[in-house]
XYZ file of C-alpha atoms in Angstrom:
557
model
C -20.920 14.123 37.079
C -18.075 15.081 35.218
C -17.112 13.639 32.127
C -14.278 10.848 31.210
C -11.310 12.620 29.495
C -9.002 10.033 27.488
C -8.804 6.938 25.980
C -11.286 4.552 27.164
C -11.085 0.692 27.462
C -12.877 -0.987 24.779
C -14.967 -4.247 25.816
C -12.849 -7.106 23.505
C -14.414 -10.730 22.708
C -11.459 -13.312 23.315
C -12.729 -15.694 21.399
C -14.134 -13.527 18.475
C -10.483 -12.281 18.033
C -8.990 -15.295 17.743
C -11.503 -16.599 15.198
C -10.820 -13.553 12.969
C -7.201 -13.849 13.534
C -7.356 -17.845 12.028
C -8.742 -16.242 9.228
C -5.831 -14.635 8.112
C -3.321 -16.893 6.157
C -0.508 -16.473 8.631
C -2.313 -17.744 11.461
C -4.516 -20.337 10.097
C -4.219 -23.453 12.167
C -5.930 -25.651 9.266
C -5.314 -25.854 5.103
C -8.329 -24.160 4.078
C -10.834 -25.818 1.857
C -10.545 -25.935 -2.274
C -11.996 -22.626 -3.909
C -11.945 -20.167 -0.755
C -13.253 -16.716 -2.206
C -10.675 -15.187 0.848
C -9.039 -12.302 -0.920
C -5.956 -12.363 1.146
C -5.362 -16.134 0.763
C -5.756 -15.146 -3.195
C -3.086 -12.991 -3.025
C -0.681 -15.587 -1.508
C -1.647 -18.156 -3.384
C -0.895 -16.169 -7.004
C 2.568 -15.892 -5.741
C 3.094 -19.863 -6.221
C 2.840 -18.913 -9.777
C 5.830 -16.375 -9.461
C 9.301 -17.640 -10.154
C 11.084 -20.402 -12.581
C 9.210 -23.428 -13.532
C 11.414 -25.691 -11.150
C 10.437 -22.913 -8.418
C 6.836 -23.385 -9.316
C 6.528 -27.142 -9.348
C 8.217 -27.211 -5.793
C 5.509 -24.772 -4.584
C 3.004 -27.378 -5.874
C 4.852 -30.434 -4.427
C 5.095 -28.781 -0.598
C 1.723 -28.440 -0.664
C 1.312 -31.280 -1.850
C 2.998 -33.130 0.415
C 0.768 -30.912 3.458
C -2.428 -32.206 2.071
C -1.051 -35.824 1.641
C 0.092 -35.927 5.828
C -3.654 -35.029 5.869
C -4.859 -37.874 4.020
C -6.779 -35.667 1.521
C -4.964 -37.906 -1.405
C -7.242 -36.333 -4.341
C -6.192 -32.883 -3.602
C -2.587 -33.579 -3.307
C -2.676 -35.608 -6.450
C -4.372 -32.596 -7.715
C -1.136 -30.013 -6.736
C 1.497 -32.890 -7.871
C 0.031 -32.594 -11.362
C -0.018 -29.104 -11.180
C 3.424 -29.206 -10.492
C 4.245 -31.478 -13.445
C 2.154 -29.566 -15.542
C 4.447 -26.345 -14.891
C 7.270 -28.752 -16.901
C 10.060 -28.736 -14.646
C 13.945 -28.896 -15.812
C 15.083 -30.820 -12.612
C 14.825 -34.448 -13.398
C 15.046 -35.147 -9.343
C 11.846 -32.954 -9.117
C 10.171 -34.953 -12.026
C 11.031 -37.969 -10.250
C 9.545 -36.847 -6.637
C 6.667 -35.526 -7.961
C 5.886 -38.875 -10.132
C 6.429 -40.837 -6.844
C 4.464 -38.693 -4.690
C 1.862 -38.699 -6.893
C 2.073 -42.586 -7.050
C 1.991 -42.771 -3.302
C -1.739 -40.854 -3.460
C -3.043 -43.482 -6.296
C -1.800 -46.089 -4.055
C -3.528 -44.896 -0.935
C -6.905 -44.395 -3.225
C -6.107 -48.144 -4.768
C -5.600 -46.738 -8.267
C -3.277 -49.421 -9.393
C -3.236 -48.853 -13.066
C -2.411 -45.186 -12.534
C 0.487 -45.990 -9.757
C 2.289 -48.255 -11.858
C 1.865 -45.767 -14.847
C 3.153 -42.826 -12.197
C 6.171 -45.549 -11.271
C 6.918 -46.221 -15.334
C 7.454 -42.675 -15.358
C 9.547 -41.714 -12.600
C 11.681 -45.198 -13.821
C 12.350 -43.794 -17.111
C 14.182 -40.690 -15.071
C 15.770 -42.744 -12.786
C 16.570 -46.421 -13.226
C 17.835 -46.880 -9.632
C 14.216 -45.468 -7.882
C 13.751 -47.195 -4.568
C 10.068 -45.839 -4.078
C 9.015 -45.791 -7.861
C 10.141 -49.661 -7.715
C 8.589 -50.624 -4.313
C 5.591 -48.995 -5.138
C 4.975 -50.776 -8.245
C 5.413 -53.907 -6.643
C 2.923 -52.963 -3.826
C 0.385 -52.386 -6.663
C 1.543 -55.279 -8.774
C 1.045 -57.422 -5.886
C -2.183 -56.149 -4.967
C -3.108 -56.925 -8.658
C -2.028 -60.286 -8.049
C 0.692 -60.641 -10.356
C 3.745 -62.058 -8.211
C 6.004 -62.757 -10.911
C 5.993 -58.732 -11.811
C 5.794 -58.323 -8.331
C 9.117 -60.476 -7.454
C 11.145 -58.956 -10.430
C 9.989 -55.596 -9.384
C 11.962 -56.357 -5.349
C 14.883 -58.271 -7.293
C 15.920 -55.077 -8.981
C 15.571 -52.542 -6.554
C 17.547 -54.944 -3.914
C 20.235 -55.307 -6.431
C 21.108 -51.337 -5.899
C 19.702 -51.178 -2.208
C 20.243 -54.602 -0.500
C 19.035 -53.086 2.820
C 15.531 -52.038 1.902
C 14.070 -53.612 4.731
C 10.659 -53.081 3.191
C 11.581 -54.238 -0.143
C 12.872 -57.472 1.497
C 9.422 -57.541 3.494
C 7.317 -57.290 0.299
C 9.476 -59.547 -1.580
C 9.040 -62.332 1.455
C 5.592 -61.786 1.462
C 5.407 -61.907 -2.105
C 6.819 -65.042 -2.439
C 5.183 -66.581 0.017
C 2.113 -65.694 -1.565
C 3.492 -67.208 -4.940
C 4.659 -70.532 -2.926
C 0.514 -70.728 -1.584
C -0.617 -70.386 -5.064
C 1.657 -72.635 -6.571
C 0.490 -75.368 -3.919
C -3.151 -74.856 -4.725
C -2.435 -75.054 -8.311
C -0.885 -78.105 -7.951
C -3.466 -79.703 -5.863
C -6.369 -78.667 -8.091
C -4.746 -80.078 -11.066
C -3.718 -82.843 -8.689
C -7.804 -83.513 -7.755
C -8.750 -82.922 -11.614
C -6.299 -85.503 -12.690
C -7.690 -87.695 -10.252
C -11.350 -86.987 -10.875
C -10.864 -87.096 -14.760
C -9.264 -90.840 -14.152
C -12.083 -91.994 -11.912
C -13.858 -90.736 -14.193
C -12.767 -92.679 -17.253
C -12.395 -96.057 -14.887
C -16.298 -95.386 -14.249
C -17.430 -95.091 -17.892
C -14.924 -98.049 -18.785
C -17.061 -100.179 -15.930
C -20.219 -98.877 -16.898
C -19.754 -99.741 -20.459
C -18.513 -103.143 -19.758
C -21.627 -103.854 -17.908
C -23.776 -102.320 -20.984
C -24.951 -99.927 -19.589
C -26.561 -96.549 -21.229
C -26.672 -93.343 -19.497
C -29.511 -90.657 -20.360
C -30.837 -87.952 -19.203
C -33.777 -85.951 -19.789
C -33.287 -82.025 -19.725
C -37.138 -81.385 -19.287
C -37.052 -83.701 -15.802
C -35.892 -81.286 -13.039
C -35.228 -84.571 -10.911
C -31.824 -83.749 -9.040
C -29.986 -86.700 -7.898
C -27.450 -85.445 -5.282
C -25.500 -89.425 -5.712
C -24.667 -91.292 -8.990
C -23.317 -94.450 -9.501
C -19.320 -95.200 -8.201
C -17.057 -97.735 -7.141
C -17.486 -99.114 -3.840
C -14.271 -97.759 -1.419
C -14.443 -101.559 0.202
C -13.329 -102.840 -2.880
C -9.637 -102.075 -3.087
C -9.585 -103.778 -6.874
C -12.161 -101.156 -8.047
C -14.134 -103.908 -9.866
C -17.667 -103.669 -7.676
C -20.455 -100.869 -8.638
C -22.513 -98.653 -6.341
C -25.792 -97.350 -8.208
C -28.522 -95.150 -6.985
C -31.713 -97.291 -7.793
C -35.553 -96.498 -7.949
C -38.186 -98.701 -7.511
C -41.861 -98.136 -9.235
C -44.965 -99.225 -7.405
C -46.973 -99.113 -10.804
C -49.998 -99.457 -8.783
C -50.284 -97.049 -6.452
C -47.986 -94.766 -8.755
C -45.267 -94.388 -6.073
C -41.578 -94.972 -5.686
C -38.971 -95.890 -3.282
C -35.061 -94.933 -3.184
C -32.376 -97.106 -2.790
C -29.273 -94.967 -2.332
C -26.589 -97.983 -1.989
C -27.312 -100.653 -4.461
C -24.274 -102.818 -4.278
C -24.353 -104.464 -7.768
C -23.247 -108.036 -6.195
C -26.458 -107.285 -3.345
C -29.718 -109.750 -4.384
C -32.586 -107.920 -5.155
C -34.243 -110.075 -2.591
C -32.029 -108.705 0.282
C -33.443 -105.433 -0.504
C -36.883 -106.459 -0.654
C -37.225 -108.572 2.278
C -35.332 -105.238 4.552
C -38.172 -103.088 2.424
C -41.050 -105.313 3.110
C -40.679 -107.418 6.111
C -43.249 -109.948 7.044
C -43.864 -109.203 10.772
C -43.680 -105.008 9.622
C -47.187 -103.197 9.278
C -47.774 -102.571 5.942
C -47.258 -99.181 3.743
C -49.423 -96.518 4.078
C -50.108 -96.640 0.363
C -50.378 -100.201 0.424
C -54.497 -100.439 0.920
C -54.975 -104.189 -0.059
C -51.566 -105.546 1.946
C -50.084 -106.981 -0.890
C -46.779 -105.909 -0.786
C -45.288 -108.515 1.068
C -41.801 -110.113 0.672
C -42.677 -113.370 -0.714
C -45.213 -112.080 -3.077
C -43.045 -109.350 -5.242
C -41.496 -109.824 -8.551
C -39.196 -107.350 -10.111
C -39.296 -105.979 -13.465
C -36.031 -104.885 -15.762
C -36.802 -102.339 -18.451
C -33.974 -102.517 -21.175
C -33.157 -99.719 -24.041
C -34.890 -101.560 -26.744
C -37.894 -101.306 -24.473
C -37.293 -105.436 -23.217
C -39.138 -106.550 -20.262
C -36.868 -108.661 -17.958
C -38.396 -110.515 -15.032
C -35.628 -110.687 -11.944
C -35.794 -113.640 -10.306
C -34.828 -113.569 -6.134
C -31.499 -114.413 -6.092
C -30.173 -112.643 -8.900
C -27.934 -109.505 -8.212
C -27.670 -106.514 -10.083
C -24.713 -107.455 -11.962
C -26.679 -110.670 -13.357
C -29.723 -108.640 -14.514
C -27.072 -106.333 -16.310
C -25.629 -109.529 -17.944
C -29.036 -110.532 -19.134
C -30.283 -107.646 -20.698
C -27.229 -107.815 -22.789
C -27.779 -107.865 -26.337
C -27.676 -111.872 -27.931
C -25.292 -111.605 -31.097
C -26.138 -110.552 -34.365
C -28.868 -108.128 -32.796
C -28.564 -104.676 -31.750
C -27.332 -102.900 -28.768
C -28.979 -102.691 -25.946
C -29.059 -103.182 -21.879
C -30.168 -101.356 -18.806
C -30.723 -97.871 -19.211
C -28.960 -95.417 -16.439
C -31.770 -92.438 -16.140
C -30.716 -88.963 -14.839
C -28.141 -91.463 -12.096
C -30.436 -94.202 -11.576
C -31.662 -97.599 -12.326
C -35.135 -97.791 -12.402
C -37.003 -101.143 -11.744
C -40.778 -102.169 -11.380
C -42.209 -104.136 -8.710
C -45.495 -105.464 -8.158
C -47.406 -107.809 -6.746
C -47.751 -111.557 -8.146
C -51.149 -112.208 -10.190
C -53.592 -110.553 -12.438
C -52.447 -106.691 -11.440
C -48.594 -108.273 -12.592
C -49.982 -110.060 -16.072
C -52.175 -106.244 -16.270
C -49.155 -104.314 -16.231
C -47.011 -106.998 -18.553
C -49.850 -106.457 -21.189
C -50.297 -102.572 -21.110
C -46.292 -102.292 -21.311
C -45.917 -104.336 -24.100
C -48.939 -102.550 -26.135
C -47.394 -99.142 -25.446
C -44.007 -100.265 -25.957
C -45.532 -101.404 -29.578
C -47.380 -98.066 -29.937
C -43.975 -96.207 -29.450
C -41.868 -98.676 -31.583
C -44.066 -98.018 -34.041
C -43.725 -94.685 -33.762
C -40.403 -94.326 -33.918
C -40.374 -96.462 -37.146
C -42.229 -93.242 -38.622
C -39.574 -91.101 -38.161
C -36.019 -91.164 -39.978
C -33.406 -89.032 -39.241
C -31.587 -87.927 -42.359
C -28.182 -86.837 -43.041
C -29.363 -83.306 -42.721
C -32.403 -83.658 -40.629
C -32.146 -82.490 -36.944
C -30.221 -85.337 -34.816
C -32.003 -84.672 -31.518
C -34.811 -86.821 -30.032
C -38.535 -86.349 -31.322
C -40.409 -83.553 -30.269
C -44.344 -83.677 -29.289
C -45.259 -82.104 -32.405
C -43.138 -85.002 -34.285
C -44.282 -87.663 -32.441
C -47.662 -86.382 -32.368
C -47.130 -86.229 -36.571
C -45.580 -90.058 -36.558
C -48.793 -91.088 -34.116
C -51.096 -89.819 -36.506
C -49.597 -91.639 -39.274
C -49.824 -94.820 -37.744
C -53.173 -94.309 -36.695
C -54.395 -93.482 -40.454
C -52.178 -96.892 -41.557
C -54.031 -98.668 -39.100
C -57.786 -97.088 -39.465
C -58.148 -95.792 -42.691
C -58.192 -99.092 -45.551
C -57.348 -96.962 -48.541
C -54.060 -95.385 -47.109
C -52.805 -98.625 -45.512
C -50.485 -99.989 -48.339
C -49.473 -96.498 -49.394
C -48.427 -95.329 -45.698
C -46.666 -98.248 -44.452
C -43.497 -98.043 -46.125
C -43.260 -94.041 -45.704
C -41.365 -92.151 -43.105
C -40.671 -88.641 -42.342
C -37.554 -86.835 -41.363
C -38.725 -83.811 -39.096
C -41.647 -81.512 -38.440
C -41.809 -78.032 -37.302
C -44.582 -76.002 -36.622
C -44.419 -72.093 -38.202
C -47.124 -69.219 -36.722
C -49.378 -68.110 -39.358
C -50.748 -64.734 -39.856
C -53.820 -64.625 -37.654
C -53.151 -66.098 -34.696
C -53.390 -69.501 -36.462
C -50.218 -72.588 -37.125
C -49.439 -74.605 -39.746
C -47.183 -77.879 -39.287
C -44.419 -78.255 -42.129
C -43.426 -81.847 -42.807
C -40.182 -82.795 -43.948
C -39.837 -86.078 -45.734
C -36.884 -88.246 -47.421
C -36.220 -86.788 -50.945
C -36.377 -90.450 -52.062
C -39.981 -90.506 -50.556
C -41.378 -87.681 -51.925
C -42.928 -89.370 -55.028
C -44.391 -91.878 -52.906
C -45.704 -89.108 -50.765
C -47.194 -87.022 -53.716
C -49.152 -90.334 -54.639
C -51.535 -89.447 -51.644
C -50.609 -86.289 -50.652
C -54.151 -84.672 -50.935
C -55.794 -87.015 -49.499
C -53.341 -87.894 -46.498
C -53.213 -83.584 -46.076
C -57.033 -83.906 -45.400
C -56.649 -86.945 -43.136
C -53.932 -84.852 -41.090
C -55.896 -81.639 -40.797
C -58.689 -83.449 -39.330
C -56.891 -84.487 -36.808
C -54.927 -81.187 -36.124
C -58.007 -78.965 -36.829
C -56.601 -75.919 -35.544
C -53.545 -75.864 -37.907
C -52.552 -76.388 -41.524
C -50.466 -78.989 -43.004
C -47.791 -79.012 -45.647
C -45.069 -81.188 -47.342
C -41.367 -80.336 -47.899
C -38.465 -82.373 -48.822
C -35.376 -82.545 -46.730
C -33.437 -81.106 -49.693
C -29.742 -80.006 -48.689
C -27.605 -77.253 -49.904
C -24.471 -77.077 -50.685
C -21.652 -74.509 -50.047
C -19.790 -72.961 -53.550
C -16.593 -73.888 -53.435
C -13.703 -71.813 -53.309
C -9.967 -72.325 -54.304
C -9.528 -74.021 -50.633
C -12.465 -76.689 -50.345
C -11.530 -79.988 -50.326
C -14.044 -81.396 -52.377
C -12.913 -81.463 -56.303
C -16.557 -82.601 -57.196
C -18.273 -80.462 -58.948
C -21.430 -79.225 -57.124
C -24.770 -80.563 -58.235
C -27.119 -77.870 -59.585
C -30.304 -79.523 -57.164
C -27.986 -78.566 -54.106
C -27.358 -74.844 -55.325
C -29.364 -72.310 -52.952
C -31.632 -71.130 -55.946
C -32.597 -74.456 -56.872
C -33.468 -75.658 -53.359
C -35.551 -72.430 -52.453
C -37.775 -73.369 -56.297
C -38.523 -76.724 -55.262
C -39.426 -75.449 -51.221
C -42.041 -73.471 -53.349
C -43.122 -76.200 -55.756
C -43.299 -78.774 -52.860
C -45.322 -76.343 -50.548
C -47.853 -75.410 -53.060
C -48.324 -79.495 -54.271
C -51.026 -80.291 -56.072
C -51.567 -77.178 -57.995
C -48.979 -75.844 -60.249
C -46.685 -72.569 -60.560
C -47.999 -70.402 -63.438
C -46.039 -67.482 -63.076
C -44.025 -65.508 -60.964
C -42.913 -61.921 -60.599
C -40.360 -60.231 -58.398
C -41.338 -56.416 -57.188
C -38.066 -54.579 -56.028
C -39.113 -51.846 -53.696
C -37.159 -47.671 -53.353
C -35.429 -49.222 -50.406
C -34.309 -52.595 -51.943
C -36.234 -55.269 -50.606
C -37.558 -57.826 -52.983
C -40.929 -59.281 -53.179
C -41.787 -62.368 -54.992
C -45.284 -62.704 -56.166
C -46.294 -66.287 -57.441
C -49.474 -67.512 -59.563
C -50.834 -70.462 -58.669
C -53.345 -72.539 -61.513
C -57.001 -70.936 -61.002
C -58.221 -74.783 -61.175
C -57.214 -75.105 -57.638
C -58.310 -72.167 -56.110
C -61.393 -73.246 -53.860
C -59.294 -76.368 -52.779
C -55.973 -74.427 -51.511
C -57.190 -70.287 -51.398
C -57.757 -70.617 -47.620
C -53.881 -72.329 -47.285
C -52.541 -69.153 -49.156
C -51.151 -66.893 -45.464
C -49.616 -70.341 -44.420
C -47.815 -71.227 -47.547
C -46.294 -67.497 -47.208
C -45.261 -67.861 -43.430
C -43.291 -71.392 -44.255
C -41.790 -70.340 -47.008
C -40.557 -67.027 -45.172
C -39.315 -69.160 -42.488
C -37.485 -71.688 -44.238
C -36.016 -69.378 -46.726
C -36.042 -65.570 -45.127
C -37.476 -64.401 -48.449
C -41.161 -62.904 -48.503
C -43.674 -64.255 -51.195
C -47.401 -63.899 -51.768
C -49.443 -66.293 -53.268
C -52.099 -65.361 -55.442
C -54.694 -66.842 -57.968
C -55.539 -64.710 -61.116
C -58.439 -63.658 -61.464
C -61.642 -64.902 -62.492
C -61.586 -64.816 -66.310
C -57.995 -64.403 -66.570
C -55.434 -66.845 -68.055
């Protein structure tokens, strides 16, 4: 077979040639992606770098503007700062490319940087539609109308038919008008609130009433007490109310307590004489008829209700009689709390063990006084643990009796001890503390007994005083007992009580911290060498200073 002579047809791939011809920049259908190593597209794109600087920064904002109709804003933001970067003359081109680039920051919700872009282009151009509705679109996003309202006031001043200037400023406004409305209503309901309010307290206190709460109780009462909405003359109370079952320690709620309602009304609805009987209620004894209701007043009163008394009457009797204290019900976490039980020997019981603990506690409390500079707070366990031991060495122990019944202390506090061990520090009335060194050893060996695991000292609730300056008030001159060197000696004379200071040296270490080092009289040593780590740990803790406490030794003056 003879051979072919002449150009032959060549087999061509349709689709393969059209691939390789969107390749080439002049045919590419798409922008191509950041950092293409195409050497052709190279070689274009170094030309955008050829010409003026106005020339150059237009290059940058086209293409800008071609990656911005495709929503790749980061790009285009990146060309529009190209272009700015190239420092064009043409204050128009400025302008555009400071807008455009606000436009992309405002698609991405960069609000800071669009109103920074629209600052910009404003300084070139006063009269810059976009630059001005663009900052109010961000401004109002931001949620600052006023801006936002000024910003559409000034741009329709120059161009009074921006239609969406007028729509932003509408919408602005009636944003503004909503806000406004809800501010006004919220201050509005506060005003409200804070006068109800004040009425309530005003009632409350007219009907001697004290409100406390407890922050370790996690009891949350979802009512409290208000004014009954019957009453149109706002002069009748609502109160949440519990009733104690001493008993059978259980309780009942009474949500509604109208303060003109009888107690009995409540208790005959509660306990019913034809109605099976609780299902705590083992011996049936709960029964109408066969109740009584105890008040509990501040000052710890017991107040027996009778039937037909309502809750404003029991409020009027636990009032104080003149020429004694304050006192009345007490309002705890929201409620009024009452005790009911049945008539007979479980009542007279109950009567008898309240009045011996409310004794115990009074007495108590008698132990401690709050000084001017003593915490103000309630007592804690480990104070009223403290003022329970007292009383129970006044009471038990014959020799201490006189001597401990006129004494109080201020605070206690208890401090960690090297060791894993505590020690209790007891504050007591400067004018006490001679009283208190009378029996002080004795009375520290009474109180460690008790609290074996811990060590106890005595400090005076001494108080320091300030220097003055040129503005203090005072123009008396300060005492040398309040100055801060004279307090810290007597913390260390107090804590170290019997025994008595013999010397003391101060060892100032490379880096500057001090260490005091006190001598105590040898005489003592077996009596108060195993205190020595606790008298260290108070004093560091009242003071911030470290201090060891030694004895010299044997043979040694």
């Amino acid at each position: 077979m003879a051979s072919q002579i002449g150009p032959q047809p060549v087999e061509v791939d349709l689709e393969e040639t059209l691939a390789s011809l969107e390749s080439l920049p002049l045919f590419m259908k798409s922008l191509p992606n950041e950092g293409s190593d195409d050497v052709a597209l190279q070689a274009l794109q170094s030309l955008i770098y050829d010409g003026t600087a106005d020339e150059i920064a237009h290059s940058f904002k086209k293409q800008g503007n071609d990656y911005f109709k495709g929503k790749r804003y980061r790009e285009a933001i990146g060309f529009y700062t190209q272009g700015l970067d190239a420092n064009p003359t043409d204050s128009a081109l400025q302008e555009a490319l400071y807008c455009n680039r606000s436009a992309c920051n405002l698609e991405l919700k960069n609000y800071g940087l669009v109103l920074k872009d629209c600052s910009k282009a404003l300084s070139l151009n006063t009269k810059s539609s976009k630059a001005l509705y663009r900052s109010a679109t961000a401004l109002l996003a931001l949620d600052r109308l006023e801006e936002t309202l000024d910003c559409c006031d000034r741009c329709l001043i120059f161009d009074p038919r921006n239609q969406s200037v007028q729509s932003l400023r509408s919408r602005a406004e009636s944003t503004k008008q909503a806000k406004d409305r809800q501010r006004q209503e919220k201050e509005e309901r506060l005003r409200r609130e804070k006068e109800e309010n004040q009425l309530l307290q005003r009632a409350v206190k007219e009907r001697h009433l004290y409100p406390t709460s407890n922050p370790q109780e996690t009891l949350d009462n979802p009512h409290s007490p208000h004014f009954d909405s019957d009453d149109p003359t706002r002069s009748t109370l609502i109160f949440p109310v519990f009733f104690l079952y001493p008993q059978y320690a259980t309780s009942d709620v009474i949500v509604h307590f109208a303060e003109d309602t009888t107690f009995y009304a409540h208790i005959s609805q509660m306990f019913p004489p034809q109605a099976p009987a609780p299902t705590w209620d083992e011996k049936q004894e709960y029964t109408a008829s066969g109740l009584v209701v105890y008040a509990m007043t501040r000052r710890r009163r017991l107040l027996k209700v009778g039937k037909k008394m309502t809750l404003r009457d029991v409020c009027r009797a636990a009032k104080e009689k003149e020429g004694e204290s304050a006192d009345g019900l007490e309002i705890k976490n929201g409620y009024l709390t009452f005790a009911v039980l049945p008539r007979g020997d479980k009542e007279q019981s109950w009567v008898d063990e309240y009045k011996r603990s409310r004794d115990a506690i009074m007495s108590v409390n008698h132990k401690i006084l709050r000084t001017a500079n003593a915490p103000q707070t309630s007592p804690d366990e480990t104070e009223t643990s403290l003022a329970q031991a007292l009383v129970d060495l006044e009471n038990n122990v014959p020799e201490l009796k006189a001597e401990l019944r006129p004494l109080q202390i201020s605070a206690a506090r208890e401090v960690d001890v090297r060791g894993g061990k505590k020690a209790i520090v007891v504050f007591v009335p400067v004018p006490q503390l001679k009283a208190f060194r009378k029996i002080q050893p004795r009375l520290t060996r009474e109180l460690e007994k008790k609290f074996s695991d811990r060590h106890v000292v005595f400090v005076a609730q001494r108080r320091m005083l300030s220097k003055p300056t040129r503005n203090s008030r005072t123009k008396q001159k300060r005492p040398r007992s309040r100055t801060l060197t004279s307090v810290h000696e007597k913390i260390l004379e107090d804590l170290v009580f019997p025994t008595e200071i013999v010397g003391k040296r101060t060892r100032v270490a490379v880096d500057g911290s001090k260490l005091l080092k006190v001598i105590l009289d040898s005489k003592d040593a077996t009596s108060l060498e195993y205190k020595l780590d606790s008298f260290s740990s108070v004093y560091r803790r009242l003071t911030g200073k470290d201090v060891v406490f030694e004895f010299p030794p044997a043979g040694q003056e």
